[in-house]
Every structure is written in structure tokens, then in C-alpha cells.
Tab-separated table of C-alpha atoms in Angstrom:
chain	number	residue	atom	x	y	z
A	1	UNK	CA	5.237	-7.909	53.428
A	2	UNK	CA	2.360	-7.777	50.752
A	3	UNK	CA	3.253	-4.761	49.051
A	4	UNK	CA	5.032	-5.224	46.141
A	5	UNK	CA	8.296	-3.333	45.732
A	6	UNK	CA	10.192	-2.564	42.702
A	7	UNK	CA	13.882	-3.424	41.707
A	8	UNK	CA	15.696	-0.224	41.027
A	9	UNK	CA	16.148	-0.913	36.843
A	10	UNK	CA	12.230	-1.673	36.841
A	11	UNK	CA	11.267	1.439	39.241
A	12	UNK	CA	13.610	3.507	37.025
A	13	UNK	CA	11.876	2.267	33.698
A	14	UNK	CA	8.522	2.767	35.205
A	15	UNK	CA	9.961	6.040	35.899
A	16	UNK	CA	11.106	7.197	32.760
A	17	UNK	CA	7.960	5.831	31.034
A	18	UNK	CA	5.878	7.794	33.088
A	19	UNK	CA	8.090	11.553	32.320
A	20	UNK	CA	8.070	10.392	28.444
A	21	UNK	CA	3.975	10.431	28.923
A	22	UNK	CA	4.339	13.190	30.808
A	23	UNK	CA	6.836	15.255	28.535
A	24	UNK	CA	4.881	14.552	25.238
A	25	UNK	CA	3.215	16.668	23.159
A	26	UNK	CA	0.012	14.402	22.136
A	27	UNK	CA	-0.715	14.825	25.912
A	28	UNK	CA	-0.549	18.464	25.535
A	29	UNK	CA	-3.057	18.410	22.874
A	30	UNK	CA	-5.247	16.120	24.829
A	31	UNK	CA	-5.704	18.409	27.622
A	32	UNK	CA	-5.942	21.033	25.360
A	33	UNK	CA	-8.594	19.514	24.004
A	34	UNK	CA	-10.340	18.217	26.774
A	35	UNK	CA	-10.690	21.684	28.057
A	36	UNK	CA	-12.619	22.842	25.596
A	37	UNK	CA	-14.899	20.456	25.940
A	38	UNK	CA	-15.109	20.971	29.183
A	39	UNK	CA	-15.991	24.467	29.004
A	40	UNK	CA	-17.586	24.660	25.883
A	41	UNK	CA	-20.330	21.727	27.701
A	42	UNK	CA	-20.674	23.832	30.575
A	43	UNK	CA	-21.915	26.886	28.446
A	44	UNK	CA	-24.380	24.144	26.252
A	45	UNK	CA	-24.678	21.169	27.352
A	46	UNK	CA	-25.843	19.608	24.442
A	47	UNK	CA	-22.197	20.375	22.959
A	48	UNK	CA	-21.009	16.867	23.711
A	49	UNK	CA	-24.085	15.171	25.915
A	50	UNK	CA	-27.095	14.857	22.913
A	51	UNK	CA	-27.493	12.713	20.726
A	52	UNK	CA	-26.547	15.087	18.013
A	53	UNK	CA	-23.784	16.806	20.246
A	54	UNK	CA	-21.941	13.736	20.278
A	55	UNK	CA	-22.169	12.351	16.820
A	56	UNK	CA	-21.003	15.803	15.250
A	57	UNK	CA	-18.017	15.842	17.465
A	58	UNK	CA	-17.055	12.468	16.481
A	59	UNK	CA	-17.980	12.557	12.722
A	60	UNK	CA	-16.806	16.408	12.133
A	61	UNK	CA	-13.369	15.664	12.155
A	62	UNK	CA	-13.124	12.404	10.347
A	63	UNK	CA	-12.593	14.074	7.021
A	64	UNK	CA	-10.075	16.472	8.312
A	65	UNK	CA	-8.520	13.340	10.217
A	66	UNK	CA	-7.932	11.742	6.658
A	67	UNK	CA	-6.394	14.765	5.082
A	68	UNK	CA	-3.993	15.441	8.358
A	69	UNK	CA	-2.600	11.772	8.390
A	70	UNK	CA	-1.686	12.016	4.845
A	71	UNK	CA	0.075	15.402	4.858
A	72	UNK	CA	1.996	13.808	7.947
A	73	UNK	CA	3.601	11.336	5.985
A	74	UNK	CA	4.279	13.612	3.501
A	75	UNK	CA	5.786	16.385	6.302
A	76	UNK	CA	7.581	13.963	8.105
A	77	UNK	CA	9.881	13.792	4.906
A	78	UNK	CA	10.389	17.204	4.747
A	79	UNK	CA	7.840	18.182	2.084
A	80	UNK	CA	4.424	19.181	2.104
A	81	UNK	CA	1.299	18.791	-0.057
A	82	UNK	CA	-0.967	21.764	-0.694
A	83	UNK	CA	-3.015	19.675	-3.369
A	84	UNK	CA	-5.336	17.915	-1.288
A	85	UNK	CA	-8.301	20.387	-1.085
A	86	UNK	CA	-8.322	20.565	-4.913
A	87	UNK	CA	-8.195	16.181	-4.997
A	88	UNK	CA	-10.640	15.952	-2.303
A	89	UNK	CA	-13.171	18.617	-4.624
A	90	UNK	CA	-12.099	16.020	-7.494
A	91	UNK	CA	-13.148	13.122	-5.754
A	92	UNK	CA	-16.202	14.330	-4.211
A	93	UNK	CA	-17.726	15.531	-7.341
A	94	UNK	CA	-16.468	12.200	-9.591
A	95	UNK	CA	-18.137	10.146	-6.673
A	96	UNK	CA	-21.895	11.853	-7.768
A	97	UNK	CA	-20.991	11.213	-11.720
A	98	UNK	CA	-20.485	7.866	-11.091
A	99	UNK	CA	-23.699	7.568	-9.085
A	100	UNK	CA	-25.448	9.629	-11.977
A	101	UNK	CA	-24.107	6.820	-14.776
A	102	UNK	CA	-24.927	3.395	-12.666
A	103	UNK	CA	-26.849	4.427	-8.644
A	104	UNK	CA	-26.861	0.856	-8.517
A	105	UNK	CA	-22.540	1.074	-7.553
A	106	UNK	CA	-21.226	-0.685	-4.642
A	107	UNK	CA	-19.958	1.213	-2.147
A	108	UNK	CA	-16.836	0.021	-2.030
A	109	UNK	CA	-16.390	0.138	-5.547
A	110	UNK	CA	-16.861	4.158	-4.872
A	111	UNK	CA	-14.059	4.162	-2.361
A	112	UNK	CA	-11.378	2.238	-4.274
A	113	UNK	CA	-12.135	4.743	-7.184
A	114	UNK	CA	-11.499	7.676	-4.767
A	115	UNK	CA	-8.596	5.708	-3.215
A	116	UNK	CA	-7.103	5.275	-7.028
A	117	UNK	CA	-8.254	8.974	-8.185
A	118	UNK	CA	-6.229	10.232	-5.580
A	119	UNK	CA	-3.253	8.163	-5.535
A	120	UNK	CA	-3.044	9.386	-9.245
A	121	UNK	CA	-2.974	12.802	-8.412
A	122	UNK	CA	-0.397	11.323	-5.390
A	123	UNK	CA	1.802	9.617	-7.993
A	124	UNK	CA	2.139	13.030	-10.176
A	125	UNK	CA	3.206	15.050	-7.327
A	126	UNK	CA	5.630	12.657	-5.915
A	127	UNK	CA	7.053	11.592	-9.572
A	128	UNK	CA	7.542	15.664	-9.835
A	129	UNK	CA	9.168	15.903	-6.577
A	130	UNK	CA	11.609	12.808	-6.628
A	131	UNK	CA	12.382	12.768	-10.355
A	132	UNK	CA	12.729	15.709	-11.552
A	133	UNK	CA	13.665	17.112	-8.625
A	134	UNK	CA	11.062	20.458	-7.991
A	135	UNK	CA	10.340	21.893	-4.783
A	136	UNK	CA	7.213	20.115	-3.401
A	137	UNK	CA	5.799	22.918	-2.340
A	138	UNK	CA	5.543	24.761	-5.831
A	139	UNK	CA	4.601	21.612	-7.609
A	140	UNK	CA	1.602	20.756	-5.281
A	141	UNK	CA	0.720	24.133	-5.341
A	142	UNK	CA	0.437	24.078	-8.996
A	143	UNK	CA	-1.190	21.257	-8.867
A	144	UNK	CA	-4.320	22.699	-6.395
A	145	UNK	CA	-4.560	25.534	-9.247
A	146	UNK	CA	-4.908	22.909	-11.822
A	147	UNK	CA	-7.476	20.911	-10.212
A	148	UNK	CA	-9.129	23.398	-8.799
A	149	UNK	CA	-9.657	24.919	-12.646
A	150	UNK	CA	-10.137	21.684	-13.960
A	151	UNK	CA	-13.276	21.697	-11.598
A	152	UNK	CA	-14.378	24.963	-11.599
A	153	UNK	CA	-14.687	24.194	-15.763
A	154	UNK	CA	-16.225	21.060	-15.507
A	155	UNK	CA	-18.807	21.965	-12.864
A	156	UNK	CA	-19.052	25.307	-13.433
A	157	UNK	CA	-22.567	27.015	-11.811
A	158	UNK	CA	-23.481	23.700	-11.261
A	159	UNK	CA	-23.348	21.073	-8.331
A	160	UNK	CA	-23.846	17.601	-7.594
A	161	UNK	CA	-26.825	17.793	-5.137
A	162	UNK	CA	-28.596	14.387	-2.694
A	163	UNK	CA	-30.791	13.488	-5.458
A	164	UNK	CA	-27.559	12.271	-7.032
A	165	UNK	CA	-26.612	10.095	-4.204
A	166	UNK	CA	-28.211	6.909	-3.977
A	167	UNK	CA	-29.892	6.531	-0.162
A	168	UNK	CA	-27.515	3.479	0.626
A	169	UNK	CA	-24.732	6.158	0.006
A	170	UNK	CA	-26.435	8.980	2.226
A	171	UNK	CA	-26.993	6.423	4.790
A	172	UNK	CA	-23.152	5.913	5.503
A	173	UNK	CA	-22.609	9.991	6.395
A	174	UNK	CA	-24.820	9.443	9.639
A	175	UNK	CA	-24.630	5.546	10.382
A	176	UNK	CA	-23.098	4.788	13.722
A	177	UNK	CA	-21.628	1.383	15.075
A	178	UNK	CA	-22.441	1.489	19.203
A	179	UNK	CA	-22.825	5.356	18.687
A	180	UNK	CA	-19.818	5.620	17.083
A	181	UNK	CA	-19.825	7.409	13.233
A	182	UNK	CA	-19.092	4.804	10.267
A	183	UNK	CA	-16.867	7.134	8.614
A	184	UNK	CA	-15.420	8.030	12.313
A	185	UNK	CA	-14.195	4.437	12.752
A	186	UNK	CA	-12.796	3.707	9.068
A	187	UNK	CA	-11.027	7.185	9.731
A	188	UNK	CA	-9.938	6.006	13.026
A	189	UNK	CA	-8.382	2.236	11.448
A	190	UNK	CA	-6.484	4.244	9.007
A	191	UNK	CA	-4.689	6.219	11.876
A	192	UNK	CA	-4.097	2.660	13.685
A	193	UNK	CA	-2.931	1.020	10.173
A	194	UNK	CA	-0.444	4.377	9.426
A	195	UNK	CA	0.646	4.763	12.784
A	196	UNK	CA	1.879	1.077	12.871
A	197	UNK	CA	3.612	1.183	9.760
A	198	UNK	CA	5.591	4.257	10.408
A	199	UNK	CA	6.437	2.515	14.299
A	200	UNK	CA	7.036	-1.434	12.887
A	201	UNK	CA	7.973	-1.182	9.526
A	202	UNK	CA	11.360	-0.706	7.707
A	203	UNK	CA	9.729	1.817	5.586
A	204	UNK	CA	8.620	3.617	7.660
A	205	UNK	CA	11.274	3.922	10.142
A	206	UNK	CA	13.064	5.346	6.726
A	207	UNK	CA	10.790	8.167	6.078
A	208	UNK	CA	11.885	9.416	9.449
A	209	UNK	CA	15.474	9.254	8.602
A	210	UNK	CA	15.092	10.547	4.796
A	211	UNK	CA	13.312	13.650	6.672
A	212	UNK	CA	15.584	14.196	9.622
A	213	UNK	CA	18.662	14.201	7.015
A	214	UNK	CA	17.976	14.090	3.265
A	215	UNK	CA	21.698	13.918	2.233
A	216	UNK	CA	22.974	11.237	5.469
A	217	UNK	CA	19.702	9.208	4.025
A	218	UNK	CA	21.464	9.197	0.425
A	219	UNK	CA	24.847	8.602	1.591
A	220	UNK	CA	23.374	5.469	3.831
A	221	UNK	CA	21.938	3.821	0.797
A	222	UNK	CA	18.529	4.240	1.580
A	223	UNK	CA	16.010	4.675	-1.143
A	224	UNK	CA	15.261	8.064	-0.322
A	225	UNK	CA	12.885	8.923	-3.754
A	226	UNK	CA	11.019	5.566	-3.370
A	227	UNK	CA	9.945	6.258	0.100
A	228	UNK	CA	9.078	10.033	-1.032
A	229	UNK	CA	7.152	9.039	-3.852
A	230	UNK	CA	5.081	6.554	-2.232
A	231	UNK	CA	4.509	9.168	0.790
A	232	UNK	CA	2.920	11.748	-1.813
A	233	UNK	CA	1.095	8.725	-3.483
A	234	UNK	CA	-0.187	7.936	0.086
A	235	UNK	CA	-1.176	11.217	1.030
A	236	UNK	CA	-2.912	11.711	-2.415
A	237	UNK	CA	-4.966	8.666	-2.087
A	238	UNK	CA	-6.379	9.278	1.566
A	239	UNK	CA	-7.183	12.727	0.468
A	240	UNK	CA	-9.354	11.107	-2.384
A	241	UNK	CA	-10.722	8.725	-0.053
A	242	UNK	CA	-11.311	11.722	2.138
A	243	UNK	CA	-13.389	13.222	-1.138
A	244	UNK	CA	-15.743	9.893	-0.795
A	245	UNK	CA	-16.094	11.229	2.905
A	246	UNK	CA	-17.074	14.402	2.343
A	247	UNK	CA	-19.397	13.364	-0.577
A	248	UNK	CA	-21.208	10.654	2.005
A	249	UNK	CA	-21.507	13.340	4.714
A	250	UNK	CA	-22.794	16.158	2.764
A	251	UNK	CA	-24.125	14.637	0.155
A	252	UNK	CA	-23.279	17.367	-2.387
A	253	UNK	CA	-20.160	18.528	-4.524
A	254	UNK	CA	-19.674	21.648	-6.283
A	255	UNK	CA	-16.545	23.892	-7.603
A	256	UNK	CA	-15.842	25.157	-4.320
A	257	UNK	CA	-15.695	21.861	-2.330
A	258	UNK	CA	-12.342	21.497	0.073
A	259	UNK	CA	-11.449	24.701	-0.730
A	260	UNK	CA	-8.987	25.996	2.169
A	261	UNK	CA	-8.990	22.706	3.689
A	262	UNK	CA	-5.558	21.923	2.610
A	263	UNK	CA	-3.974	24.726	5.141
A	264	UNK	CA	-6.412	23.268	7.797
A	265	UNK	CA	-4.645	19.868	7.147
A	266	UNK	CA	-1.236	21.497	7.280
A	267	UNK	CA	-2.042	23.081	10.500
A	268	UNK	CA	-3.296	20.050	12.195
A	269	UNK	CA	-0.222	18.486	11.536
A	270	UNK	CA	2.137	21.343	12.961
A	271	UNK	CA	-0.379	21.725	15.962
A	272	UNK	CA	0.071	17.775	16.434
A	273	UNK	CA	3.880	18.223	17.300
A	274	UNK	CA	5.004	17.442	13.915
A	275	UNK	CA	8.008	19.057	12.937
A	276	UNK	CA	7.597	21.505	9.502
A	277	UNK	CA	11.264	21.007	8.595
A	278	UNK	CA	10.806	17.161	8.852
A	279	UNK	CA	11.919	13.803	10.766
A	280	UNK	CA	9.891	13.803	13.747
A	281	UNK	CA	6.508	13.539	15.097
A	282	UNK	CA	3.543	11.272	15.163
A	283	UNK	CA	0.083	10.068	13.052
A	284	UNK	CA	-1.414	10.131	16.743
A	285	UNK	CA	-0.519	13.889	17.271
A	286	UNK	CA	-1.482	14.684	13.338
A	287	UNK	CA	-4.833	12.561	14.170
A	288	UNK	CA	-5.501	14.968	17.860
A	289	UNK	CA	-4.314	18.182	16.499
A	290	UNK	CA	-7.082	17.620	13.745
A	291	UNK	CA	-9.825	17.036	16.284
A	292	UNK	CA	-8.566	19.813	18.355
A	293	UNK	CA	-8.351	22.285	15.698
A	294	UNK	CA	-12.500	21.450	14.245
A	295	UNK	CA	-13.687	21.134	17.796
A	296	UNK	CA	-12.487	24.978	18.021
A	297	UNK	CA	-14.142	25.949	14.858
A	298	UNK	CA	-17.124	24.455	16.615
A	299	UNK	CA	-17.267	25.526	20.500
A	300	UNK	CA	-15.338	29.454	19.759
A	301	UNK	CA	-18.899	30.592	18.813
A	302	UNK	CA	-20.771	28.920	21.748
A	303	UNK	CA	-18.079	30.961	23.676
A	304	UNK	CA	-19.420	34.344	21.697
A	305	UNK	CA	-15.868	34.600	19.845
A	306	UNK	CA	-16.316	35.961	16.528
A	307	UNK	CA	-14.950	34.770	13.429
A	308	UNK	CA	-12.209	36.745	12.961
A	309	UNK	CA	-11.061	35.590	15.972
A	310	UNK	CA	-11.209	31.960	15.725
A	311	UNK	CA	-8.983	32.407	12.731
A	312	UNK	CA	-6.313	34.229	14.922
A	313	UNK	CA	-6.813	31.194	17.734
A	314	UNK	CA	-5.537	28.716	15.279
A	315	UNK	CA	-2.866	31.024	13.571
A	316	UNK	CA	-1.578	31.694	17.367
A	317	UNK	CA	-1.548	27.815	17.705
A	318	UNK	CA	0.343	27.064	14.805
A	319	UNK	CA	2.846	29.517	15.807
A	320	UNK	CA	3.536	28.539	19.330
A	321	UNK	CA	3.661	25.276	17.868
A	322	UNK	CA	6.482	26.013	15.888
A	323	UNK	CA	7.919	28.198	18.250
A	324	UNK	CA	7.659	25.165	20.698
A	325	UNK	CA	9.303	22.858	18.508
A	326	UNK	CA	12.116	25.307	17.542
A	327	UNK	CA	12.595	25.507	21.528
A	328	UNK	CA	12.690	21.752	22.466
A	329	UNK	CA	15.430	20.820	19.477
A	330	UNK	CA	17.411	23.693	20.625
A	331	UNK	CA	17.236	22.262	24.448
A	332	UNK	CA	18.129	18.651	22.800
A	333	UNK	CA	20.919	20.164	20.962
A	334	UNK	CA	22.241	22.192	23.928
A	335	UNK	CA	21.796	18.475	26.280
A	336	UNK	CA	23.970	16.679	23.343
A	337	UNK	CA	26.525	18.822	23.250
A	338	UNK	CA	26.886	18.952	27.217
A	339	UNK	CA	27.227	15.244	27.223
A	340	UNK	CA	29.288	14.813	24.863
A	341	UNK	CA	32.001	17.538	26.672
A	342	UNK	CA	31.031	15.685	29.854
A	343	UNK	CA	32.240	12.303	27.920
């Protein structure tokens, strides 16, 4: 007989694969997003299929993708960071001064500085958080005030514009590789490079257990401030990086720049299927929930749904979201306590 049959144990883990695709919530988003696409095409189809159409769709989110991976890591321990509008302002805007002094920089000298500018601002909120022990989400909200003022007084009425940004900068917000966005594909490898850290490595592993139970995590031994503290340093420096991004794309900075963004980041990361309170969840969902969420902002008005509506689609996303999650963990909870009377 040619066709191939399956022993039991394989069929069954070929099964159970399968339902775990099946079950999870990236997939969700997926469709999700798929279908608007879909629908938003069919109303314009240069949405997706132009030139144009499909570079913005691939290159809008990549800043947004940056900020969302961060704040993952940082959520996934059961904190959250609200500063990373104010760094990614601070980053964009130091990016054009140091263009202004020497427009002969490298490149990549640019995004190490933003890399290091925000890891600073990283390494202050997580010292804040692990040392001395203050809520993360007053600290980091501090912090966006403080930034945020520190720009507003530096920049004031005034804004770095493309004249400060040399062309081989400009370039990089619309190059594409095979039709694919520059800053699209570094956004993409730092999903890839996260994602396999927080899957492979020891460290990672550990933020997911510091997360799901702070005080099990300290009894354990595990070095639960380390692992916080490099998770806000982390988060801070791909939100700077994020400020190159923006910078590149836009080619402009001013006071206002990644204002509100940081809530937009947050969101993604709930919408993704990662859990507010902590210890579960993915950089792949985080990554899809952020191109789900700016591919709304951008097909709800082809649709002839006003503003104040597309705010209220995301809020009612973020709360089924939660909603969803509070559901499932009660349904595991309910399954683990009916095995264990089974037992």
C-alpha cells in the first residue's frame, strides 16, 4: 500500500500540533489581520497592490514594531514602560544634532548612539524599578514627563527639518531590499533575534518565570532584578533605535515627536496575546498585534469610519483582549484543578 500511515504517538503529535496552531492567539491576529486587508483592497485596490500601497504597509509599522517588542519584554515581567514615546522624541531629535555638527556620520555610528541613548534612559528606569524598589509604572511615567520637558525646552518652537539630514540618511526611510523596506527588515531581525532569546536562552526562559511569579522566582534563586533591569535597559534601547527610525522615515524631529505612541506600543502588546499581569505571551504576537493595530489606523478611513471611531476600534480590542485572556487562565485553572481531583 503506498499511502503512508501514521503510528498512533506520531498521528497524535501531529494532532496536537495542529490544535496548538489552531488554538493560538497569533493565528487569531493573523486572520484578523488578513481581513482587513482583504476588505480594505477590495474598496482601493491600491491599499496593498501599488507600488506605494505595499511599501507603506510594510514600512508603517516598523517603528511601532520596535517599540511593541521592547515593552513585551518589559510586560512579560510584570511591568510596563510608558517612557518610550518621550526616548524615541529624544533620539529622533539628537539623531539631526549630530547630523548638524559632522553630516559626514556613518550611519551606523547614528544607530549605536540611539541604541546607547536609549539604553541609558533603559538603565534609569530599570535601576529605579529593581533597586529601589518603585512601581514601574510611576517611575516610567515620570520619566516620559521628564523627557518630554527636557525636549519641549531644548527644541522649543523649533524642529529638526530634511535639510538637516544628510541624503544617505533620507535614503534609508524608503530603500527596499527585493521590495521589502530597509528599516522593515532590520525591524523584522530584531523580532527573530528577541524571539529566540526569550525561546533558547536561560535568560529568557527566566523573565517568564520572574513574571508569572515574582516571589516563587526569588525563593528559586533566580536573579529576578538582573533579568528586570536588563529587560527595561532592552526596551529603552530599541525604543531609541526606534527614534533613529522615525528620524530616517520622516526626516524631521520636533517637541511633539512619539507623543502617544507609548500607549500604541502598550496596546500592541495586549492585542498580541500578551498577558498585562505578566508571564506569558510572545515577541511574534507583540510583533502582529503592532501591524494589526497601524494597518487599522490606515484602512478605517478607506472604510469611511471616522476618527473617533477608530479610537474606540482599538480601545474595544484591547479590552476583549484582556477580557480574552482573563477567560482562557480561568478555563486553565478550572482544567488543573479537575485533574488534579481526577488524580
Amino acid at each position: 500500500m503506498s499511502t503512508a500511515t501514521l503510528h498512533p504517538s506520531q498521528e497524535s503529535a501531529a494532532t496536537r500540533a495542529v490544535q496548538t496552531v489552531l488554538r493560538s492567539r497569533e493565528l487569531a491576529i493573523v486572520i484578523v489581520l488578513a481581513l482587513i486587508l482583504v476588505v480594505a483592497t477590495s474598496r482601493r485596490s491600491s491599499f496593498v497592490f501599488s507600488a506605494d500601497g505595499w511599501r507603506d504597509t510594510l514600512l508603517a509599522p516598523s517603528i511601532l514594531l520596535l517599540l511593541a517588542v521592547g515593552q513585551m519584554v518589559v510586560v512579560v515581567t510584570r511591568n510596563v514602560d510608558l517612557s518610550v514615546g518621550s526616548t524615541l522624541g529624544i533620539t529622533a531629535y539628537a539623531t539631526g544634532k549630530i547630523f548638524v555638527a559632522s553630516p559626514d556620520t556613518s550611519v551606523v555610528v547614528v544607530f549605536v548612539a540611539g541604541l546607547a541613548i536609549g539604553a541609558v534612559v533603559g538603565a534609569l528606569n530599570g535601576l529605579l524599578v529593581t533597586v529601589f524598589k518603585v512601581p514601574a509604572l510611576v517611575i516610567t511615567l515620570g520619566t516620559m514627563y521628564v523627557l518630554r520637558g527636557a525636549l519641549t525646552h531644548e527644541v522649543g518652537s523649533d524642529r529638526m527639518t530634511a535639510g538637516d539630514y544628510p541624503a544617505h540618511f533620507e535614503k534609508l526611510g524608503t530603500q527596499q531590499v527585493l521590495t521589502i523596506p530597509v528599516l522593515t527588515i532590520i525591524a523584522l531581525v530584531v523580532v527573530g533575534l528577541v524571539g529566540y532569546y526569550l525561546h533558547t536562552a536561560r535568560g529568557g526562559r527566566e523573565l517568564y518565570a520572574i513574571g508569572s511569579d515574582p516571589d516563587a522566582a526569588d525563593l528559586y534563586g533566580l536573579p529576578s532584578g538582573r533579568r528586570v533591569f536588563g529587560a527595561f535597559v532592552l526596551c529603552g534601547a530599541l525604543a531609541g533605535l526606534a527614534g533613529v527610525f522615525s528620524a530616517a522615515r520622516y526626516a524631521t524631529a520636533f517637541s511633539g515627536t512619539g507623543s502617544g505612541i507609548e500607549l500604541q506600543a502598550v496596546a500592541a502588546v495586549v492585542i498580541g496575546g500578551v498577558a498585562i499581569f505578566g508571564g506569558s505571551g510572545t515577541v511574534w504576537g507583540a510583533a502582529i498585534g503592532a501591524f494589526l493595530l497601524v494597518t487599522i489606523n490606515r484602512a478605517l478611513p478607506i472604510l469611511g469610519i471616522s476618527e473617533f471611531w477608530q479610537g474606540a476600534v482599538v480601545g474595544a480590542l484591547i479590552i476583549g483582549s484582556i477580557v480574552l485572556d482573563r477567560v482562557l487562565s480561568i478555563r486553565r485553572t478550572h482544567k488543573l484543578v479537575e485533574a488534579r481531583d481526577h488524580a
